[in-house]
Amino acid sequence: MARKKTKTIRMRYDSWLDSHPAMACVVITASIAVALVGLFVFVTFSGFGASAEFIYNQF
């Protein structure tokens, strides 16, 4: 008896990209924008933008 072949997550993702190219571009662009904004907010408000002496004194 042959095993039933199930679709992997990668196969489902690839088929979704093929059927929705414009939406995929929007999702990827939005993900990159959110990551960059999150990185900016973290660096700005976490104190990592401070001098090295200030950071070393925290430990």
PDB file of N, CA, C and O in Angstrom:
ATOM      1  N   MET A   1       0.846  -1.165   0.000  1.00  0.00           N
ATOM      2  CA  MET A   1       0.000   0.000   0.000  1.00  0.00           C
ATOM      3  C   MET A   1       0.901   1.241   0.000  1.00  0.00           C
ATOM      4  O   MET A   1       1.817   1.353   0.808  1.00  0.00           O
ATOM      5  N   ALA A   2       0.645   2.159  -0.893  1.00  0.00           N
ATOM      6  CA  ALA A   2       1.454   3.376  -1.007  1.00  0.00           C
ATOM      7  C   ALA A   2       1.009   4.403   0.029  1.00  0.00           C
ATOM      8  O   ALA A   2      -0.169   4.494   0.379  1.00  0.00           O
ATOM      9  N   ARG A   3       1.982   5.157   0.475  1.00  0.00           N
ATOM     10  CA  ARG A   3       1.674   6.198   1.451  1.00  0.00           C
ATOM     11  C   ARG A   3       1.104   7.408   0.732  1.00  0.00           C
ATOM     12  O   ARG A   3       1.512   7.760  -0.360  1.00  0.00           O
ATOM     13  N   LYS A   4       0.156   8.053   1.390  1.00  0.00           N
ATOM     14  CA  LYS A   4      -0.434   9.261   0.829  1.00  0.00           C
ATOM     15  C   LYS A   4       0.563  10.401   1.000  1.00  0.00           C
ATOM     16  O   LYS A   4       1.085  10.623   2.078  1.00  0.00           O
ATOM     17  N   LYS A   5       0.846  11.110  -0.095  1.00  0.00           N
ATOM     18  CA  LYS A   5       1.800  12.203  -0.051  1.00  0.00           C
ATOM     19  C   LYS A   5       1.084  13.485   0.362  1.00  0.00           C
ATOM     20  O   LYS A   5       0.138  13.908  -0.288  1.00  0.00           O
ATOM     21  N   THR A   6       1.509  14.070   1.455  1.00  0.00           N
ATOM     22  CA  THR A   6       0.899  15.314   1.913  1.00  0.00           C
ATOM     23  C   THR A   6       1.738  16.492   1.457  1.00  0.00           C
ATOM     24  O   THR A   6       2.947  16.376   1.257  1.00  0.00           O
ATOM     25  N   LYS A   7       1.088  17.619   1.291  1.00  0.00           N
ATOM     26  CA  LYS A   7       1.791  18.824   0.878  1.00  0.00           C
ATOM     27  C   LYS A   7       2.573  19.389   2.060  1.00  0.00           C
ATOM     28  O   LYS A   7       2.055  19.469   3.170  1.00  0.00           O
ATOM     29  N   THR A   8       3.803  19.757   1.804  1.00  0.00           N
ATOM     30  CA  THR A   8       4.604  20.372   2.849  1.00  0.00           C
ATOM     31  C   THR A   8       4.268  21.854   2.933  1.00  0.00           C
ATOM     32  O   THR A   8       3.610  22.414   2.049  1.00  0.00           O
ATOM     33  N   ILE A   9       4.725  22.473   3.979  1.00  0.00           N
ATOM     34  CA  ILE A   9       4.499  23.907   4.145  1.00  0.00           C
ATOM     35  C   ILE A   9       5.161  24.667   3.006  1.00  0.00           C
ATOM     36  O   ILE A   9       4.596  25.632   2.486  1.00  0.00           O
ATOM     37  N   ARG A  10       6.330  24.224   2.601  1.00  0.00           N
ATOM     38  CA  ARG A  10       7.040  24.889   1.499  1.00  0.00           C
ATOM     39  C   ARG A  10       6.241  24.805   0.200  1.00  0.00           C
ATOM     40  O   ARG A  10       6.164  25.770  -0.560  1.00  0.00           O
ATOM     41  N   MET A  11       5.647  23.649  -0.069  1.00  0.00           N
ATOM     42  CA  MET A  11       4.844  23.494  -1.287  1.00  0.00           C
ATOM     43  C   MET A  11       3.614  24.394  -1.245  1.00  0.00           C
ATOM     44  O   MET A  11       3.251  25.007  -2.250  1.00  0.00           O
ATOM     45  N   ARG A  12       2.983  24.496  -0.089  1.00  0.00           N
ATOM     46  CA  ARG A  12       1.819  25.372   0.044  1.00  0.00           C
ATOM     47  C   ARG A  12       2.213  26.831  -0.114  1.00  0.00           C
ATOM     48  O   ARG A  12       1.514  27.605  -0.760  1.00  0.00           O
ATOM     49  N   TYR A  13       3.341  27.221   0.461  1.00  0.00           N
ATOM     50  CA  TYR A  13       3.840  28.595   0.346  1.00  0.00           C
ATOM     51  C   TYR A  13       4.167  28.927  -1.105  1.00  0.00           C
ATOM     52  O   TYR A  13       3.785  29.990  -1.606  1.00  0.00           O
ATOM     53  N   ASP A  14       4.842  28.026  -1.795  1.00  0.00           N
ATOM     54  CA  ASP A  14       5.189  28.258  -3.196  1.00  0.00           C
ATOM     55  C   ASP A  14       3.950  28.373  -4.077  1.00  0.00           C
ATOM     56  O   ASP A  14       3.887  29.212  -4.975  1.00  0.00           O
ATOM     57  N   SER A  15       2.957  27.541  -3.835  1.00  0.00           N
ATOM     58  CA  SER A  15       1.741  27.617  -4.646  1.00  0.00           C
ATOM     59  C   SER A  15       0.971  28.901  -4.353  1.00  0.00           C
ATOM     60  O   SER A  15       0.381  29.495  -5.259  1.00  0.00           O
ATOM     61  N   TRP A  16       0.984  29.370  -3.102  1.00  0.00           N
ATOM     62  CA  TRP A  16       0.327  30.633  -2.772  1.00  0.00           C
ATOM     63  C   TRP A  16       1.044  31.794  -3.450  1.00  0.00           C
ATOM     64  O   TRP A  16       0.400  32.709  -3.972  1.00  0.00           O
ATOM     65  N   LEU A  17       2.383  31.771  -3.448  1.00  0.00           N
ATOM     66  CA  LEU A  17       3.144  32.823  -4.122  1.00  0.00           C
ATOM     67  C   LEU A  17       2.855  32.857  -5.617  1.00  0.00           C
ATOM     68  O   LEU A  17       2.770  33.930  -6.213  1.00  0.00           O
ATOM     69  N   ASP A  18       2.728  31.687  -6.229  1.00  0.00           N
ATOM     70  CA  ASP A  18       2.444  31.630  -7.658  1.00  0.00           C
ATOM     71  C   ASP A  18       1.059  32.197  -7.985  1.00  0.00           C
ATOM     72  O   ASP A  18       0.868  32.817  -9.025  1.00  0.00           O
ATOM     73  N   SER A  19       0.098  31.989  -7.100  1.00  0.00           N
ATOM     74  CA  SER A  19      -1.256  32.456  -7.389  1.00  0.00           C
ATOM     75  C   SER A  19      -1.529  33.875  -6.905  1.00  0.00           C
ATOM     76  O   SER A  19      -2.512  34.477  -7.303  1.00  0.00           O
ATOM     77  N   HIS A  20      -0.679  34.431  -6.034  1.00  0.00           N
ATOM     78  CA  HIS A  20      -0.867  35.785  -5.506  1.00  0.00           C
ATOM     79  C   HIS A  20       0.444  36.584  -5.539  1.00  0.00           C
ATOM     80  O   HIS A  20       0.966  36.968  -4.485  1.00  0.00           O
ATOM     81  N   PRO A  21       0.995  36.879  -6.701  1.00  0.00           N
ATOM     82  CA  PRO A  21       2.299  37.559  -6.743  1.00  0.00           C
ATOM     83  C   PRO A  21       2.264  38.986  -6.193  1.00  0.00           C
ATOM     84  O   PRO A  21       3.190  39.405  -5.518  1.00  0.00           O
ATOM     85  N   ALA A  22       1.197  39.729  -6.442  1.00  0.00           N
ATOM     86  CA  ALA A  22       1.123  41.110  -5.952  1.00  0.00           C
ATOM     87  C   ALA A  22       0.977  41.134  -4.434  1.00  0.00           C
ATOM     88  O   ALA A  22       1.618  41.935  -3.743  1.00  0.00           O
ATOM     89  N   MET A  23       0.130  40.274  -3.917  1.00  0.00           N
ATOM     90  CA  MET A  23      -0.086  40.225  -2.468  1.00  0.00           C
ATOM     91  C   MET A  23       1.187  39.765  -1.760  1.00  0.00           C
ATOM     92  O   MET A  23       1.502  40.250  -0.673  1.00  0.00           O
ATOM     93  N   ALA A  24       1.925  38.854  -2.361  1.00  0.00           N
ATOM     94  CA  ALA A  24       3.172  38.379  -1.767  1.00  0.00           C
ATOM     95  C   ALA A  24       4.182  39.519  -1.673  1.00  0.00           C
ATOM     96  O   ALA A  24       4.880  39.650  -0.668  1.00  0.00           O
ATOM     97  N   CYS A  25       4.224  40.351  -2.693  1.00  0.00           N
ATOM     98  CA  CYS A  25       5.136  41.495  -2.678  1.00  0.00           C
ATOM     99  C   CYS A  25       4.765  42.456  -1.550  1.00  0.00           C
ATOM    100  O   CYS A  25       5.628  42.973  -0.842  1.00  0.00           O
ATOM    101  N   VAL A  26       3.479  42.690  -1.364  1.00  0.00           N
ATOM    102  CA  VAL A  26       3.008  43.574  -0.293  1.00  0.00           C
ATOM    103  C   VAL A  26       3.356  42.987   1.074  1.00  0.00           C
ATOM    104  O   VAL A  26       3.830  43.704   1.965  1.00  0.00           O
ATOM    105  N   VAL A  27       3.147  41.700   1.252  1.00  0.00           N
ATOM    106  CA  VAL A  27       3.427  41.050   2.538  1.00  0.00           C
ATOM    107  C   VAL A  27       4.924  41.096   2.848  1.00  0.00           C
ATOM    108  O   VAL A  27       5.323  41.401   3.979  1.00  0.00           O
ATOM    109  N   ILE A  28       5.761  40.815   1.870  1.00  0.00           N
ATOM    110  CA  ILE A  28       7.208  40.833   2.084  1.00  0.00           C
ATOM    111  C   ILE A  28       7.689  42.247   2.389  1.00  0.00           C
ATOM    112  O   ILE A  28       8.479  42.462   3.312  1.00  0.00           O
ATOM    113  N   THR A  29       7.180  43.234   1.651  1.00  0.00           N
ATOM    114  CA  THR A  29       7.563  44.624   1.884  1.00  0.00           C
ATOM    115  C   THR A  29       7.123  45.085   3.267  1.00  0.00           C
ATOM    116  O   THR A  29       7.883  45.745   3.984  1.00  0.00           O
ATOM    117  N   ALA A  30       5.918  44.737   3.668  1.00  0.00           N
ATOM    118  CA  ALA A  30       5.428  45.118   4.989  1.00  0.00           C
ATOM    119  C   ALA A  30       6.239  44.446   6.094  1.00  0.00           C
ATOM    120  O   ALA A  30       6.533  45.071   7.127  1.00  0.00           O
ATOM    121  N   SER A  31       6.628  43.199   5.893  1.00  0.00           N
ATOM    122  CA  SER A  31       7.434  42.492   6.894  1.00  0.00           C
ATOM    123  C   SER A  31       8.790  43.157   7.078  1.00  0.00           C
ATOM    124  O   SER A  31       9.267  43.319   8.203  1.00  0.00           O
ATOM    125  N   ILE A  32       9.407  43.551   5.972  1.00  0.00           N
ATOM    126  CA  ILE A  32      10.705  44.222   6.053  1.00  0.00           C
ATOM    127  C   ILE A  32      10.557  45.576   6.747  1.00  0.00           C
ATOM    128  O   ILE A  32      11.388  45.949   7.586  1.00  0.00           O
ATOM    129  N   ALA A  33       9.497  46.315   6.417  1.00  0.00           N
ATOM    130  CA  ALA A  33       9.274  47.621   7.036  1.00  0.00           C
ATOM    131  C   ALA A  33       9.060  47.486   8.541  1.00  0.00           C
ATOM    132  O   ALA A  33       9.613  48.265   9.328  1.00  0.00           O
ATOM    133  N   VAL A  34       8.288  46.511   8.962  1.00  0.00           N
ATOM    134  CA  VAL A  34       8.046  46.292  10.393  1.00  0.00           C
ATOM    135  C   VAL A  34       9.341  45.923  11.105  1.00  0.00           C
ATOM    136  O   VAL A  34       9.609  46.393  12.220  1.00  0.00           O
ATOM    137  N   ALA A  35      10.158  45.083  10.479  1.00  0.00           N
ATOM    138  CA  ALA A  35      11.435  44.693  11.086  1.00  0.00           C
ATOM    139  C   ALA A  35      12.361  45.899  11.235  1.00  0.00           C
ATOM    140  O   ALA A  35      13.011  46.066  12.273  1.00  0.00           O
ATOM    141  N   LEU A  36      12.422  46.758  10.214  1.00  0.00           N
ATOM    142  CA  LEU A  36      13.280  47.947  10.295  1.00  0.00           C
ATOM    143  C   LEU A  36      12.787  48.937  11.340  1.00  0.00           C
ATOM    144  O   LEU A  36      13.589  49.503  12.092  1.00  0.00           O
ATOM    145  N   VAL A  37      11.485  49.144  11.414  1.00  0.00           N
ATOM    146  CA  VAL A  37      10.928  50.046  12.434  1.00  0.00           C
ATOM    147  C   VAL A  37      11.174  49.474  13.827  1.00  0.00           C
ATOM    148  O   VAL A  37      11.549  50.199  14.755  1.00  0.00           O
ATOM    149  N   GLY A  38      10.987  48.171  13.979  1.00  0.00           N
ATOM    150  CA  GLY A  38      11.244  47.541  15.277  1.00  0.00           C
ATOM    151  C   GLY A  38      12.702  47.659  15.679  1.00  0.00           C
ATOM    152  O   GLY A  38      13.003  47.932  16.843  1.00  0.00           O
ATOM    153  N   LEU A  39      13.602  47.490  14.744  1.00  0.00           N
ATOM    154  CA  LEU A  39      15.028  47.643  15.029  1.00  0.00           C
ATOM    155  C   LEU A  39      15.356  49.085  15.420  1.00  0.00           C
ATOM    156  O   LEU A  39      16.094  49.326  16.373  1.00  0.00           O
ATOM    157  N   PHE A  40      14.794  50.040  14.698  1.00  0.00           N
ATOM    158  CA  PHE A  40      15.012  51.449  15.011  1.00  0.00           C
ATOM    159  C   PHE A  40      14.503  51.795  16.401  1.00  0.00           C
ATOM    160  O   PHE A  40      15.200  52.453  17.188  1.00  0.00           O
ATOM    161  N   VAL A  41      13.297  51.354  16.729  1.00  0.00           N
ATOM    162  CA  VAL A  41      12.721  51.642  18.048  1.00  0.00           C
ATOM    163  C   VAL A  41      13.554  50.986  19.142  1.00  0.00           C
ATOM    164  O   VAL A  41      13.812  51.595  20.191  1.00  0.00           O
ATOM    165  N   PHE A  42      14.002  49.765  18.934  1.00  0.00           N
ATOM    166  CA  PHE A  42      14.815  49.073  19.938  1.00  0.00           C
ATOM    167  C   PHE A  42      16.126  49.810  20.186  1.00  0.00           C
ATOM    168  O   PHE A  42      16.502  50.042  21.338  1.00  0.00           O
ATOM    169  N   VAL A  43      16.810  50.169  19.119  1.00  0.00           N
ATOM    170  CA  VAL A  43      18.104  50.850  19.280  1.00  0.00           C
ATOM    171  C   VAL A  43      17.915  52.229  19.885  1.00  0.00           C
ATOM    172  O   VAL A  43      18.696  52.655  20.738  1.00  0.00           O
ATOM    173  N   THR A  44      16.874  52.928  19.490  1.00  0.00           N
ATOM    174  CA  THR A  44      16.647  54.290  19.980  1.00  0.00           C
ATOM    175  C   THR A  44      16.290  54.312  21.456  1.00  0.00           C
ATOM    176  O   THR A  44      16.810  55.130  22.215  1.00  0.00           O
ATOM    177  N   PHE A  45      15.408  53.437  21.894  1.00  0.00           N
ATOM    178  CA  PHE A  45      14.883  53.508  23.253  1.00  0.00           C
ATOM    179  C   PHE A  45      15.488  52.502  24.228  1.00  0.00           C
ATOM    180  O   PHE A  45      15.110  52.477  25.391  1.00  0.00           O
ATOM    181  N   SER A  46      16.429  51.685  23.795  1.00  0.00           N
ATOM    182  CA  SER A  46      16.988  50.684  24.700  1.00  0.00           C
ATOM    183  C   SER A  46      18.274  51.139  25.375  1.00  0.00           C
ATOM    184  O   SER A  46      18.723  50.509  26.314  1.00  0.00           O
ATOM    185  N   GLY A  47      18.884  52.181  24.893  1.00  0.00           N
ATOM    186  CA  GLY A  47      20.143  52.621  25.469  1.00  0.00           C
ATOM    187  C   GLY A  47      21.347  52.080  24.727  1.00  0.00           C
ATOM    188  O   GLY A  47      22.478  52.405  25.077  1.00  0.00           O
ATOM    189  N   PHE A  48      21.157  51.258  23.705  1.00  0.00           N
ATOM    190  CA  PHE A  48      22.286  50.759  22.933  1.00  0.00           C
ATOM    191  C   PHE A  48      22.899  51.844  22.069  1.00  0.00           C
ATOM    192  O   PHE A  48      23.994  51.687  21.567  1.00  0.00           O
ATOM    193  N   GLY A  49      22.196  52.958  21.908  1.00  0.00           N
ATOM    194  CA  GLY A  49      22.745  54.064  21.155  1.00  0.00           C
ATOM    195  C   GLY A  49      23.647  54.938  22.010  1.00  0.00           C
ATOM    196  O   GLY A  49      24.227  55.902  21.526  1.00  0.00           O
ATOM    197  N   ALA A  50      23.775  54.619  23.285  1.00  0.00           N
ATOM    198  CA  ALA A  50      24.579  55.411  24.214  1.00  0.00           C
ATOM    199  C   ALA A  50      26.061  55.072  24.054  1.00  0.00           C
ATOM    200  O   ALA A  50      26.445  54.189  23.298  1.00  0.00           O
ATOM    201  N   SER A  51      26.865  55.769  24.789  1.00  0.00           N
ATOM    202  CA  SER A  51      28.306  55.532  24.715  1.00  0.00           C
ATOM    203  C   SER A  51      28.653  54.165  25.305  1.00  0.00           C
ATOM    204  O   SER A  51      27.899  53.577  26.074  1.00  0.00           O
ATOM    205  N   ALA A  52      29.828  53.687  24.966  1.00  0.00           N
ATOM    206  CA  ALA A  52      30.262  52.382  25.431  1.00  0.00           C
ATOM    207  C   ALA A  52      30.430  52.379  26.950  1.00  0.00           C
ATOM    208  O   ALA A  52      30.134  51.391  27.626  1.00  0.00           O
ATOM    209  N   GLU A  53      30.878  53.493  27.500  1.00  0.00           N
ATOM    210  CA  GLU A  53      31.067  53.567  28.954  1.00  0.00           C
ATOM    211  C   GLU A  53      29.738  53.400  29.673  1.00  0.00           C
ATOM    212  O   GLU A  53      29.640  52.706  30.688  1.00  0.00           O
ATOM    213  N   PHE A  54      28.696  54.039  29.180  1.00  0.00           N
ATOM    214  CA  PHE A  54      27.367  53.907  29.787  1.00  0.00           C
ATOM    215  C   PHE A  54      26.889  52.454  29.742  1.00  0.00           C
ATOM    216  O   PHE A  54      26.354  51.940  30.719  1.00  0.00           O
ATOM    217  N   ILE A  55      27.117  51.803  28.608  1.00  0.00           N
ATOM    218  CA  ILE A  55      26.657  50.417  28.466  1.00  0.00           C
ATOM    219  C   ILE A  55      27.437  49.499  29.410  1.00  0.00           C
ATOM    220  O   ILE A  55      26.879  48.636  30.079  1.00  0.00           O
ATOM    221  N   TYR A  56      28.765  49.689  29.517  1.00  0.00           N
ATOM    222  CA  TYR A  56      29.571  48.850  30.399  1.00  0.00           C
ATOM    223  C   TYR A  56      29.194  49.053  31.859  1.00  0.00           C
ATOM    224  O   TYR A  56      29.255  48.128  32.655  1.00  0.00           O
ATOM    225  N   ASN A  57      28.800  50.250  32.237  1.00  0.00           N
ATOM    226  CA  ASN A  57      28.410  50.519  33.618  1.00  0.00           C
ATOM    227  C   ASN A  57      27.093  49.839  33.975  1.00  0.00           C
ATOM    228  O   ASN A  57      26.794  49.683  35.165  1.00  0.00           O
ATOM    229  N   GLN A  58      26.319  49.444  32.988  1.00  0.00           N
ATOM    230  CA  GLN A  58      25.044  48.745  33.270  1.00  0.00           C
ATOM    231  C   GLN A  58      25.304  47.360  33.823  1.00  0.00           C
ATOM    232  O   GLN A  58      24.466  46.812  34.519  1.00  0.00           O
ATOM    233  N   PHE A  59      26.460  46.774  33.506  1.00  0.00           N
ATOM    234  CA  PHE A  59      26.774  45.433  33.968  1.00  0.00           C
ATOM    235  C   PHE A  59      27.683  45.511  35.138  1.00  0.00           C
ATOM    236  O   PHE A  59      28.003  44.785  35.888  1.00  0.00           O
TER     237      PHE A  59
END
